[in-house]
CSV table of C-alpha atoms and ligand atoms in Angstrom, one decimal:
chain,number,residue,atom,x,y,z
J,1,MET,CA,-8.3,9.3,38.2
J,2,THR,CA,-10.1,6.7,36.4
J,3,LYS,CA,-8.8,6.2,32.5
J,4,LYS,CA,-12.1,4.7,31.6
J,5,ILE,CA,-14.7,6.9,30.2
J,6,ALA,CA,-17.7,7.0,28.3
J,7,GLY,CA,-19.1,8.4,25.6
J,8,PHE,CA,-15.7,9.9,25.0
J,9,SER,CA,-16.7,10.4,20.7
J,10,LYS,CA,-19.6,12.9,21.9
J,11,LEU,CA,-17.1,15.2,23.8
J,12,SER,CA,-15.9,18.2,21.9
J,13,LYS,CA,-12.7,18.2,20.6
J,14,LEU,CA,-11.1,20.7,23.0
J,15,GLU,CA,-13.1,18.5,25.7
J,16,LYS,CA,-11.6,15.6,24.3
J,17,ILE,CA,-8.0,16.8,24.6
J,18,ASN,CA,-8.7,18.3,28.4
J,19,TRP,CA,-10.0,14.6,29.4
J,20,LEU,CA,-6.8,13.1,27.9
J,21,THR,CA,-4.4,15.5,29.2
J,22,GLN,CA,-5.9,15.6,32.6
J,23,THR,CA,-6.0,11.8,32.8
J,24,TYR,CA,-2.3,10.4,31.7
J,25,PHE,CA,0.0,13.7,30.7
J,26,SER,CA,2.2,15.3,33.9
J,27,ARG,CA,2.9,18.2,32.6
J,28,LYS,CA,-0.4,19.2,31.3
J,29,GLU,CA,-0.7,22.9,29.8
J,30,GLU,CA,2.3,21.6,27.4
J,31,ALA,CA,0.8,17.8,26.7
J,32,SER,CA,-2.6,20.3,25.1
J,33,GLN,CA,-0.3,22.8,24.0
J,34,LEU,CA,1.7,20.7,22.0
J,35,LEU,CA,-1.6,18.7,19.8
J,36,LYS,CA,-2.3,22.1,19.1
J,37,THR,CA,0.5,23.6,17.7
J,38,TYR,CA,-0.3,20.9,15.1
J,39,TRP,CA,-3.7,22.1,14.0
J,40,ASN,CA,-3.8,23.7,10.5
J,41,SER,CA,-4.3,28.0,11.1
J,42,ASP,CA,-6.6,27.5,8.3
J,43,GLN,CA,-10.0,26.4,10.4
J,44,LYS,CA,-11.5,25.3,7.5
J,45,LEU,CA,-9.0,22.8,6.0
J,46,GLN,CA,-8.6,21.6,10.1
J,47,GLN,CA,-12.3,20.8,10.1
J,48,LEU,CA,-11.8,19.2,7.1
J,49,HIS,CA,-9.0,16.7,8.9
J,50,ASP,CA,-10.8,15.9,11.6
J,51,GLU,CA,-13.8,14.7,9.9
J,52,PHE,CA,-11.3,12.2,8.2
J,53,ILE,CA,-11.8,10.0,11.2
J,54,GLU,CA,-13.7,9.6,14.8
J,55,ASN,CA,-11.9,11.1,18.1
J,56,THR,CA,-9.8,13.3,15.7
J,57,ILE,CA,-7.8,15.4,18.3
J,58,THR,CA,-4.5,17.3,15.7
J,59,ASN,CA,-3.0,16.3,12.5
J,60,TYR,CA,0.0,14.1,12.5
J,61,TYR,CA,2.8,14.6,10.2
J,62,LEU,CA,5.6,12.7,8.2
J,63,PRO,CA,7.9,14.6,5.9
J,64,LEU,CA,6.8,14.3,2.0
J,65,GLY,CA,9.6,14.5,-0.1
J,66,VAL,CA,9.9,14.1,-3.6
J,67,ALA,CA,12.3,11.6,-5.7
J,68,PRO,CA,13.1,13.2,-9.3
J,69,ASN,CA,14.4,12.0,-12.5
J,70,PHE,CA,12.2,9.3,-12.9
J,71,LEU,CA,12.1,8.1,-16.9
J,72,ILE,CA,8.9,5.5,-17.4
J,73,ASN,CA,7.6,4.5,-21.0
J,74,ASP,CA,10.0,7.8,-22.0
J,75,THR,CA,8.0,10.1,-19.7
J,76,TYR,CA,9.9,11.8,-17.1
J,77,TYR,CA,7.9,11.4,-13.7
J,78,THR,CA,8.9,13.2,-10.6
J,79,ILE,CA,7.8,10.8,-6.9
J,80,PRO,CA,6.3,12.1,-4.2
J,81,MET,CA,7.3,9.9,-1.2
J,82,ALA,CA,5.3,10.1,2.4
J,83,ILE,CA,7.6,8.0,4.6
J,84,GLU,CA,9.3,9.2,7.7
J,85,GLU,CA,12.9,6.3,7.2
J,86,SER,CA,15.8,8.4,6.0
J,87,SER,CA,17.2,6.6,3.4
J,88,VAL,CA,14.4,6.1,1.1
J,89,VAL,CA,13.5,9.1,-0.9
J,90,ALA,CA,17.7,9.1,-1.3
J,91,ALA,CA,17.6,5.7,-2.4
J,92,ALA,CA,14.9,6.1,-4.8
J,93,SER,CA,16.5,9.7,-6.2
J,94,LYS,CA,19.6,7.3,-6.8
J,95,ALA,CA,17.5,4.3,-8.5
J,96,ALA,CA,15.7,6.8,-11.2
J,97,LYS,CA,19.1,8.6,-11.9
J,98,PHE,CA,21.0,5.1,-12.5
J,99,TRP,CA,18.0,3.8,-15.4
J,100,GLU,CA,17.4,7.1,-16.3
J,101,GLU,CA,20.8,6.9,-18.2
J,102,ARG,CA,20.5,2.9,-19.0
J,103,GLY,CA,17.0,3.7,-20.5
J,104,GLY,CA,14.6,3.9,-17.7
J,105,PHE,CA,12.4,2.1,-16.5
J,106,LYS,CA,9.0,0.3,-18.9
J,107,THR,CA,6.1,-0.4,-17.1
J,108,THR,CA,2.9,-3.0,-18.3
J,109,VAL,CA,-0.7,-2.9,-16.9
J,110,LEU,CA,-1.4,-6.5,-17.1
J,111,GLY,CA,-4.9,-6.5,-15.9
J,112,THR,CA,-7.3,-4.7,-13.3
J,113,THR,CA,-10.4,-6.9,-12.2
J,114,LYS,CA,-11.1,-7.2,-8.9
J,115,ILE,CA,-12.8,-9.7,-6.3
J,116,GLY,CA,-15.7,-9.9,-4.0
J,117,GLN,CA,-17.4,-12.3,-2.2
J,118,VAL,CA,-20.4,-13.4,-0.1
J,119,HIS,CA,-20.0,-15.7,2.1
J,120,PHE,CA,-22.7,-18.5,3.1
J,121,MET,CA,-23.7,-21.6,4.5
J,122,TYR,CA,-25.5,-24.2,2.8
J,123,THR,CA,-27.2,-27.5,3.7
J,124,GLY,CA,-28.9,-29.3,1.1
J,125,ASP,CA,-28.6,-30.6,-2.4
J,126,VAL,CA,-26.1,-28.9,-4.2
J,127,ALA,CA,-27.9,-29.6,-7.5
J,128,VAL,CA,-31.1,-27.7,-6.3
J,129,LEU,CA,-28.7,-24.9,-5.0
J,130,GLN,CA,-26.6,-24.6,-8.6
J,131,ALA,CA,-30.2,-24.3,-10.3
J,132,PHE,CA,-31.3,-21.9,-8.3
J,133,PHE,CA,-28.4,-19.8,-8.9
J,134,ASN,CA,-28.5,-19.8,-12.4
J,135,ASP,CA,-32.3,-19.0,-12.1
J,136,ILE,CA,-31.1,-16.3,-10.0
J,137,LYS,CA,-28.3,-14.8,-11.7
J,138,PRO,CA,-30.0,-12.3,-13.8
J,139,THR,CA,-32.1,-10.9,-10.7
J,140,LEU,CA,-28.9,-10.0,-8.6
J,141,LEU,CA,-27.2,-8.1,-11.5
J,142,LYS,CA,-31.0,-6.5,-12.2
J,143,ASP,CA,-30.7,-5.3,-8.6
J,144,THR,CA,-27.8,-3.8,-8.7
J,145,ARG,CA,-28.2,-1.7,-11.9
J,146,SER,CA,-28.9,1.6,-9.3
J,147,ILE,CA,-25.4,1.0,-8.0
J,148,THR,CA,-24.0,0.1,-11.3
J,149,ALA,CA,-25.3,2.6,-13.8
J,150,ASN,CA,-22.2,5.0,-13.8
J,151,MET,CA,-19.4,2.9,-13.7
J,152,GLU,CA,-21.0,0.9,-16.2
J,153,LYS,CA,-21.5,3.8,-18.6
J,154,ARG,CA,-18.1,4.4,-17.7
J,155,GLY,CA,-17.4,0.4,-19.3
J,156,GLY,CA,-16.7,-0.8,-15.6
J,157,GLY,CA,-19.0,-2.8,-13.5
J,158,ILE,CA,-19.5,-6.4,-12.5
J,159,LEU,CA,-17.6,-8.9,-15.1
J,160,ASN,CA,-18.5,-12.0,-13.4
J,161,ILE,CA,-20.8,-14.2,-10.6
J,162,GLU,CA,-19.6,-17.3,-10.1
J,163,LEU,CA,-21.3,-20.0,-7.0
J,164,VAL,CA,-17.6,-22.2,-5.3
J,165,ASP,CA,-19.0,-24.5,-3.4
J,166,LYS,CA,-16.1,-24.6,-0.7
J,167,THR,CA,-17.0,-27.6,1.2
J,168,ASP,CA,-13.9,-29.5,0.7
J,169,ALA,CA,-12.6,-26.5,2.6
J,170,LEU,CA,-15.2,-26.2,5.4
J,171,ASN,CA,-18.5,-28.1,5.5
J,172,ASN,CA,-21.3,-26.7,4.1
J,173,TYR,CA,-19.3,-23.2,3.1
J,174,TYR,CA,-19.8,-21.9,-0.4
J,175,GLN,CA,-19.0,-18.4,-2.1
J,176,LEU,CA,-20.5,-15.9,-4.7
J,177,HIS,CA,-17.1,-15.1,-6.0
J,178,CYS,CA,-17.8,-11.8,-8.3
J,179,THR,CA,-14.9,-10.2,-10.8
J,180,PHE,CA,-15.4,-6.3,-11.0
J,181,GLU,CA,-13.6,-3.4,-13.8
J,182,THR,CA,-13.8,-0.3,-11.2
J,183,LEU,CA,-11.8,1.5,-13.4
J,184,ASP,CA,-10.3,4.9,-12.2
J,185,ALA,CA,-11.3,3.9,-8.3
J,186,MET,CA,-10.1,1.6,-6.1
J,187,GLY,CA,-13.5,0.7,-5.8
J,188,ALA,CA,-14.1,-1.1,-2.4
J,189,ASN,CA,-17.5,1.0,-1.9
J,190,PHE,CA,-18.8,0.2,-5.2
J,191,ILE,CA,-17.5,-3.6,-4.4
J,192,ASN,CA,-19.0,-3.6,-1.5
J,193,SER,CA,-22.7,-2.0,-2.4
J,194,CYS,CA,-22.8,-4.6,-5.1
J,195,LEU,CA,-22.5,-7.6,-3.0
J,196,GLU,CA,-24.7,-6.6,-0.3
J,197,GLN,CA,-26.9,-5.9,-2.3
J,198,PHE,CA,-26.2,-9.8,-4.1
J,199,ALA,CA,-26.4,-11.6,-0.7
J,200,GLN,CA,-30.1,-10.1,0.0
J,201,SER,CA,-31.5,-10.8,-3.1
J,202,PHE,CA,-29.9,-13.7,-3.0
J,203,LYS,CA,-31.5,-14.7,0.3
J,204,ASP,CA,-35.0,-13.1,-1.2
J,205,GLY,CA,-34.9,-15.5,-3.9
J,206,PHE,CA,-34.2,-18.4,-1.6
J,207,ASP,CA,-36.8,-18.1,0.8
J,208,ALA,CA,-39.4,-17.4,-1.5
J,209,ASP,CA,-38.5,-20.8,-3.5
J,210,ALA,CA,-40.6,-24.0,-3.3
J,211,ARG,CA,-37.0,-25.8,-4.2
J,212,PHE,CA,-35.4,-25.6,-0.8
J,213,ARG,CA,-38.7,-26.4,1.5
J,214,GLU,CA,-39.3,-30.0,-0.9
J,215,PRO,CA,-39.6,-32.4,2.2
J,216,ALA,CA,-38.4,-34.9,-0.3
J,217,SER,CA,-35.1,-33.5,-0.6
J,218,PRO,CA,-32.6,-36.1,0.3
J,219,ALA,CA,-29.7,-33.9,2.0
J,220,GLY,CA,-32.5,-33.0,4.3
J,221,ARG,CA,-33.7,-29.1,4.9
J,222,SER,CA,-31.8,-26.8,3.0
J,223,GLU,CA,-31.2,-23.2,5.2
J,224,LEU,CA,-29.4,-20.6,3.8
J,225,ASN,CA,-27.3,-18.2,6.3
J,226,ILE,CA,-25.4,-15.5,4.9
J,227,ILE,CA,-22.2,-14.7,6.8
J,228,MET,CA,-20.3,-11.9,5.4
J,229,SER,CA,-20.0,-9.2,1.9
J,230,ILE,CA,-17.1,-8.6,1.0
J,231,LEU,CA,-14.5,-7.6,-0.8
J,232,SER,CA,-11.1,-9.3,-1.4
J,233,ASN,CA,-7.9,-7.2,-0.7
J,234,TYR,CA,-6.2,-9.9,-2.4
J,235,VAL,CA,-5.9,-9.1,-6.4
J,236,PRO,CA,-4.2,-11.6,-8.7
J,237,ASN,CA,-5.7,-10.7,-11.8
J,238,CYS,CA,-4.8,-6.7,-10.9
J,239,ILE,CA,-1.2,-6.6,-12.0
J,240,VAL,CA,1.5,-4.4,-12.8
J,241,ARG,CA,4.4,-5.4,-14.5
J,242,ALA,CA,7.6,-2.6,-14.0
J,243,GLU,CA,11.4,-3.8,-15.5
J,244,ALA,CA,15.0,-2.2,-16.4
J,245,SER,CA,17.4,-3.8,-19.0
J,246,CYS,CA,20.5,-3.1,-19.9
J,247,PRO,CA,23.5,-4.4,-21.6
J,248,ILE,CA,25.4,-5.7,-18.2
J,249,LYS,CA,28.6,-3.5,-19.5
J,250,ASP,CA,26.8,-0.3,-19.1
J,251,LEU,CA,26.3,-1.7,-15.3
J,252,THR,CA,29.9,-0.7,-15.0
J,253,GLU,CA,30.3,2.5,-12.9
J,254,LYS,CA,33.0,3.4,-10.7
J,255,GLY,CA,34.5,0.9,-8.4
J,256,ILE,CA,31.7,-1.5,-10.1
J,257,ASP,CA,32.5,-4.3,-12.5
J,258,GLY,CA,29.4,-5.3,-14.6
J,259,GLU,CA,29.4,-8.5,-15.0
J,260,GLU,CA,31.1,-9.4,-11.6
J,261,PHE,CA,27.8,-7.0,-10.0
J,262,ALA,CA,25.3,-8.7,-12.3
J,263,VAL,CA,26.3,-11.9,-11.2
J,264,LYS,CA,26.5,-11.0,-7.7
J,265,PHE,CA,22.9,-9.0,-8.1
J,266,ALA,CA,21.4,-12.2,-9.6
J,267,GLN,CA,22.7,-14.4,-6.7
J,268,ALA,CA,20.6,-11.6,-4.2
J,269,ILE,CA,17.4,-12.1,-5.8
J,270,ALA,CA,18.1,-15.9,-5.8
J,271,ILE,CA,18.4,-15.9,-2.7
J,272,ALA,CA,15.2,-14.4,-1.5
J,273,GLU,CA,12.9,-16.6,-4.3
J,274,VAL,CA,14.3,-19.3,-2.2
J,275,GLU,CA,14.8,-18.8,1.7
J,276,PRO,CA,11.6,-16.6,2.8
J,277,TYR,CA,14.0,-15.1,5.7
J,278,ARG,CA,15.4,-13.0,3.0
J,279,ALA,CA,12.6,-12.5,1.4
J,280,VAL,CA,10.2,-10.7,4.0
J,281,THR,CA,13.2,-8.7,4.8
J,282,HIS,CA,13.4,-8.3,0.7
J,283,ASN,CA,10.3,-7.2,0.1
J,284,LYS,CA,9.6,-5.5,2.5
J,285,GLY,CA,12.8,-2.7,1.2
J,286,ILE,CA,10.1,-3.0,-2.2
J,287,MET,CA,7.3,-1.6,0.2
J,288,ASN,CA,9.7,0.9,1.0
J,289,GLY,CA,9.2,2.4,-2.3
J,290,ILE,CA,5.3,1.3,-3.1
J,291,ASP,CA,3.8,2.6,0.6
J,292,ALA,CA,5.8,5.8,0.3
J,293,VAL,CA,3.4,6.3,-2.7
J,294,VAL,CA,1.0,4.6,-1.9
J,295,LEU,CA,1.0,7.0,0.9
J,296,ALA,CA,1.2,10.6,-0.5
J,297,THR,CA,-1.8,9.6,-3.5
J,298,GLY,CA,-4.1,9.1,-0.4
J,299,ASN,CA,-4.2,5.3,-0.9
J,300,ASP,CA,-4.7,2.6,1.1
J,301,PHE,CA,-1.5,1.6,1.9
J,302,ARG,CA,-3.3,-1.5,4.5
J,303,ALA,CA,-4.8,-3.1,1.6
J,304,ILE,CA,-2.1,-3.1,-0.8
J,305,GLU,CA,0.6,-4.2,2.1
J,306,ALA,CA,-2.1,-7.5,2.4
J,307,GLY,CA,-2.6,-7.9,-1.5
J,308,ILE,CA,1.1,-8.2,-2.1
J,309,HIS,CA,2.3,-10.0,0.1
J,310,ALA,CA,-0.6,-12.4,-0.2
J,311,TYR,CA,0.8,-12.7,-3.6
J,312,ALA,CA,4.5,-13.0,-2.6
J,313,SER,CA,3.6,-16.9,-1.4
J,314,LYS,CA,0.8,-17.8,-4.1
J,315,ASP,CA,3.5,-20.5,-5.0
J,316,GLY,CA,3.0,-21.7,-1.6
J,317,LEU,CA,6.4,-20.2,-0.3
J,318,TYR,CA,6.9,-16.7,0.7
J,319,LYS,CA,9.4,-15.3,-2.2
J,320,SER,CA,11.3,-12.0,-3.6
J,321,LEU,CA,8.4,-10.5,-5.9
J,322,THR,CA,11.4,-8.8,-8.2
J,323,HIS,CA,13.3,-10.9,-10.4
J,324,VAL,CA,16.6,-11.2,-12.6
J,325,SER,CA,17.3,-12.6,-16.1
J,326,ILE,CA,21.1,-12.8,-17.3
J,327,GLU,CA,20.4,-13.2,-21.1
J,328,LYS,CA,22.7,-12.9,-24.2
J,329,GLY,CA,24.7,-10.0,-22.0
J,330,VAL,CA,21.7,-8.3,-21.4
J,331,PHE,CA,20.7,-8.1,-17.7
J,332,ARG,CA,16.5,-7.2,-17.3
J,333,PHE,CA,15.2,-6.6,-13.9
J,334,TRP,CA,11.5,-6.8,-13.1
J,335,MET,CA,8.7,-7.3,-10.6
J,336,ASP,CA,5.1,-8.4,-11.2
J,337,ILE,CA,2.2,-7.2,-8.7
J,338,PRO,CA,-1.1,-6.5,-7.9
J,339,LEU,CA,-2.2,-3.1,-7.0
J,340,ALA,CA,-5.6,-1.9,-6.6
J,341,VAL,CA,-5.7,2.0,-6.4
J,342,GLY,CA,-7.6,4.4,-7.2
J,343,THR,CA,-7.1,7.9,-8.7
J,344,VAL,CA,-11.1,9.5,-7.9
J,345,GLY,CA,-13.0,8.9,-4.6
J,346,GLY,CA,-11.7,8.4,-1.4
J,347,LEU,CA,-9.0,10.9,-0.2
J,348,THR,CA,-8.2,11.7,-3.5
J,349,LYS,CA,-9.8,15.2,-4.5
J,350,LEU,CA,-10.6,16.1,-0.2
J,351,HIS,CA,-6.6,16.2,1.4
J,352,PRO,CA,-4.9,19.4,-0.1
J,353,LEU,CA,-1.9,17.9,0.0
J,354,VAL,CA,-2.7,14.4,-2.3
J,355,LYS,CA,-4.8,16.3,-4.4
J,356,TRP,CA,-1.0,18.3,-4.5
J,357,CYS,CA,0.8,15.2,-5.3
J,358,PHE,CA,-1.7,13.9,-7.8
J,359,GLU,CA,-0.5,17.7,-10.1
J,360,LEU,CA,2.6,16.5,-9.7
J,361,LEU,CA,2.6,13.3,-10.8
J,362,GLN,CA,0.7,15.1,-13.8
J,363,HIS,CA,-2.7,13.4,-12.7
J,364,PRO,CA,-2.7,10.3,-14.3
J,365,ASN,CA,-5.6,7.5,-14.0
J,366,ALA,CA,-5.8,4.4,-12.6
J,367,LYS,CA,-3.6,2.5,-15.0
J,368,GLU,CA,-0.7,5.3,-14.8
J,369,LEU,CA,-0.3,5.3,-11.1
J,370,MET,CA,-1.0,1.6,-10.8
J,371,GLN,CA,2.7,1.8,-13.1
J,372,ILE,CA,4.3,4.7,-10.8
J,373,ILE,CA,3.7,3.0,-7.5
J,374,ALA,CA,5.6,-0.1,-8.7
J,375,VAL,CA,8.5,1.6,-10.8
J,376,ALA,CA,9.0,2.8,-6.9
J,377,GLY,CA,8.8,-0.6,-5.4
J,378,LEU,CA,11.7,-1.7,-8.1
J,379,ALA,CA,13.6,0.7,-8.3
J,380,GLN,CA,13.5,0.8,-4.1
J,381,ASN,CA,14.6,-2.2,-4.1
J,382,PHE,CA,17.2,-1.9,-6.8
J,383,ALA,CA,18.7,0.6,-4.8
J,384,ALA,CA,18.9,-2.4,-1.5
J,385,VAL,CA,20.1,-4.9,-3.4
J,386,LYS,CA,22.8,-3.0,-4.8
J,387,SER,CA,24.2,-1.6,-1.2
J,388,LEU,CA,23.7,-4.2,0.2
J,389,THR,CA,25.6,-6.5,-2.7
J,390,THR,CA,28.2,-3.6,-2.7
J,391,THR,CA,29.1,-1.5,-0.4
J,392,GLY,CA,26.6,-2.9,1.9
J,393,ILE,CA,23.9,-0.4,3.7
J,394,GLN,CA,24.8,1.0,6.6
J,395,GLN,CA,27.6,3.9,5.3
J,396,GLY,CA,24.4,5.1,3.3
J,397,HIS,CA,21.7,4.6,6.4
J,398,MET,CA,24.0,6.4,8.4
J,399,LYS,CA,24.4,9.5,6.1
J,400,MET,CA,21.0,9.8,6.2
J,401,HIS,CA,20.4,8.9,9.9
J,402,LEU,CA,23.0,11.7,11.1
J,403,MET,CA,20.5,14.3,11.1
J,404,ASN,CA,18.3,12.6,13.4
J,405,ILE,CA,20.7,12.3,16.1
J,406,LEU,CA,22.1,15.6,15.1
J,407,ASN,CA,18.2,16.2,15.9
J,408,GLN,CA,17.9,14.4,18.8
J,409,PHE,CA,20.6,16.6,20.0
J,410,ASP,CA,19.1,20.2,19.4
J,411,ALA,CA,21.9,20.9,16.9
J,412,SER,CA,21.7,24.4,15.8
J,413,ASN,CA,22.1,24.6,12.5
J,414,SER,CA,26.2,26.0,12.6
J,415,GLU,CA,26.6,22.3,14.3
J,416,LYS,CA,24.7,20.3,11.7
J,417,ASP,CA,27.0,21.9,8.9
J,418,GLU,CA,29.7,21.7,11.2
J,419,ALA,CA,29.3,17.8,11.6
J,420,ILE,CA,27.7,16.9,8.1
J,421,ASN,CA,31.4,18.3,6.5
J,422,HIS,CA,33.0,16.2,9.5
J,423,PHE,CA,31.5,13.0,8.4
J,424,LYS,CA,32.0,13.2,5.4
J,425,THR,CA,35.1,11.8,5.0
J,426,HIS,CA,34.9,9.7,9.1
J,427,PRO,CA,32.2,7.1,9.2
J,428,VAL,CA,28.3,7.6,11.2
J,429,THR,CA,27.8,5.6,14.1
J,430,HIS,CA,26.0,6.6,16.5
J,431,SER,CA,28.9,7.1,19.1
J,432,ALA,CA,30.5,8.7,16.9
J,433,VAL,CA,28.0,11.7,16.7
J,434,VAL,CA,27.5,12.1,20.2
J,435,SER,CA,31.3,12.5,20.6
J,436,PHE,CA,31.7,14.7,17.7
J,437,ILE,CA,28.6,17.2,18.9
J,438,GLU,CA,30.3,17.1,22.5
J,439,LYS,CA,33.8,18.1,21.4
J,440,ILE,CA,32.4,21.0,19.6
J,441,ARG,CA,30.1,22.1,22.6
J,442,SER,CA,32.8,21.9,25.0
Q,501,MEV,C1,15.5,-1.4,4.8
Q,501,MEV,O1,14.6,-0.6,5.2
Q,501,MEV,C2,15.0,-2.1,4.0
Q,501,MEV,C3,16.3,-2.9,3.4
Q,501,MEV,O2,16.7,-4.0,4.9
Q,501,MEV,C4,15.9,-3.7,1.9
Q,501,MEV,C5,16.9,-5.0,1.8
Q,501,MEV,O3,17.5,-5.4,2.9
Q,501,MEV,O4,17.0,-5.5,0.9
Q,501,MEV,C6,18.0,-2.4,3.3
C-alpha cells in the first residue's frame, strides 16, 4: 500500500485515522481504538481541541503537576507545571520549601518591550533612503492606527521605528527595527500585523517617491525589495529578575555545612559561566522549570526557549543564566531572563486547563506571570545544583523514576507499595527494580 496521500487534510478525522492505521499499523483496530480512547467524551470540548491545529487525530497527554509553597514577594503561589520528567515537580517543591523558610523569592520586572523587524534590500543612495524614512515615518504610524487603537487605549502600542543600515553585515541589507509594548498580550499577532502594514506603506511610499527615480543618483538606480516582516523572539529588553538570598549560616541543613555548601555552589555556577558544555546542561535544568509553567499557562515555549538561549550567549559565549555572590556573610542567587509571555489571547481563554492554571495562579497579569515563571526556573536550578554538589542527582532521580520502571512492568498497586517500601532503604537502579519485581512475582 502506498504511503503517499493527496488531500489528507480534507479527510474527516475518522477517515484520517482509518488511512493511518490501514497504512502504517499491523494491529489496525487496536491502533485506531487507542487514539479514540484519548478523545474527550464531551464532543464540544474535543472539537475545541481538534481545532487548535490541522489534522488533529487525538489528544496527547502530559502530566500536569503543582508545586506549592512558592513565596514570591511575600505572596504564596502554587505553581502549575506540565512536564513529563519525573523529578522536576518534586525538585521545584523542595526548592520552594527551602527558600520559603529563608524569606522566599524576590522578583523585579526590568523591562517589557518587544522587537519586530521589516527586513529589506535597498540599492541606491543611503542618504536618500534616510531622508525618505524620516518623511514616511508618520505615515507608517498613521497607517497602523486601526491595528494599534485598542492597544494604545490600554497604554501600549508602537514605541519606536528606526531605520538600520546592516550593509556591513550583508550587501544592500537594511531594516525597519521596531519596538513595541504589548502589555498583557504576548503580542505576536499585533506585532506581525503592524510590521506587514509598515512594509506595505513603506513600499507604496517608495514607489511613489520621485527621489528614487532620479537618474543622476551616484549610487545608480534605486531599488527596494521587502524580504520579510516578522517579530523577533530575541527580547533582551523584556527582562525579569528573580533572586533569593540569606545569611550563609542559614544554608546549614542536616549533613550540610552552610559555608562549605555556599562555596561549592558558587564554584558550580562559576564553571557554568566559563564552560559551554556545562552551561547548556545547567540552563537546561532552568528550562525544566520554565517550560513546565510556560506550557501549563498556554504560552509558546519554543519562543521562550529560543529567546532565553540567545540571551545566554549575548556576550559571545554561551553561559550560565544564574549567578551567585557571597558577600559580607550573605549568599545571593539570581537570574535575569527575557520572557515574552501573555495572559490574554492565544490559548489563555480557550484551553480549559490553561484557564484552570490561571485561576490557580490567581489571574496574574503578564508582568506577574514573568515573575512566577522566572522563579520556577531559578528554583529548579537551585534544586539541581544543590543535588549535584551534595548528594548527586541520581539518588532523587531514580526514586522518582522508580514509578516509571514499575509501570513499564505493569506493576499492580500492591506491587508498587511493596517496591516503594523496599526502595526506601535500597538504592534504585533499573536492574534492582527488575530483580525485585521478578522476586515478588515468583
Ligand atoms: C536534568 O533534567 C537537569 C539537570 O541535568 C540540570 C543540571 O545539570 O544542572 C539535573
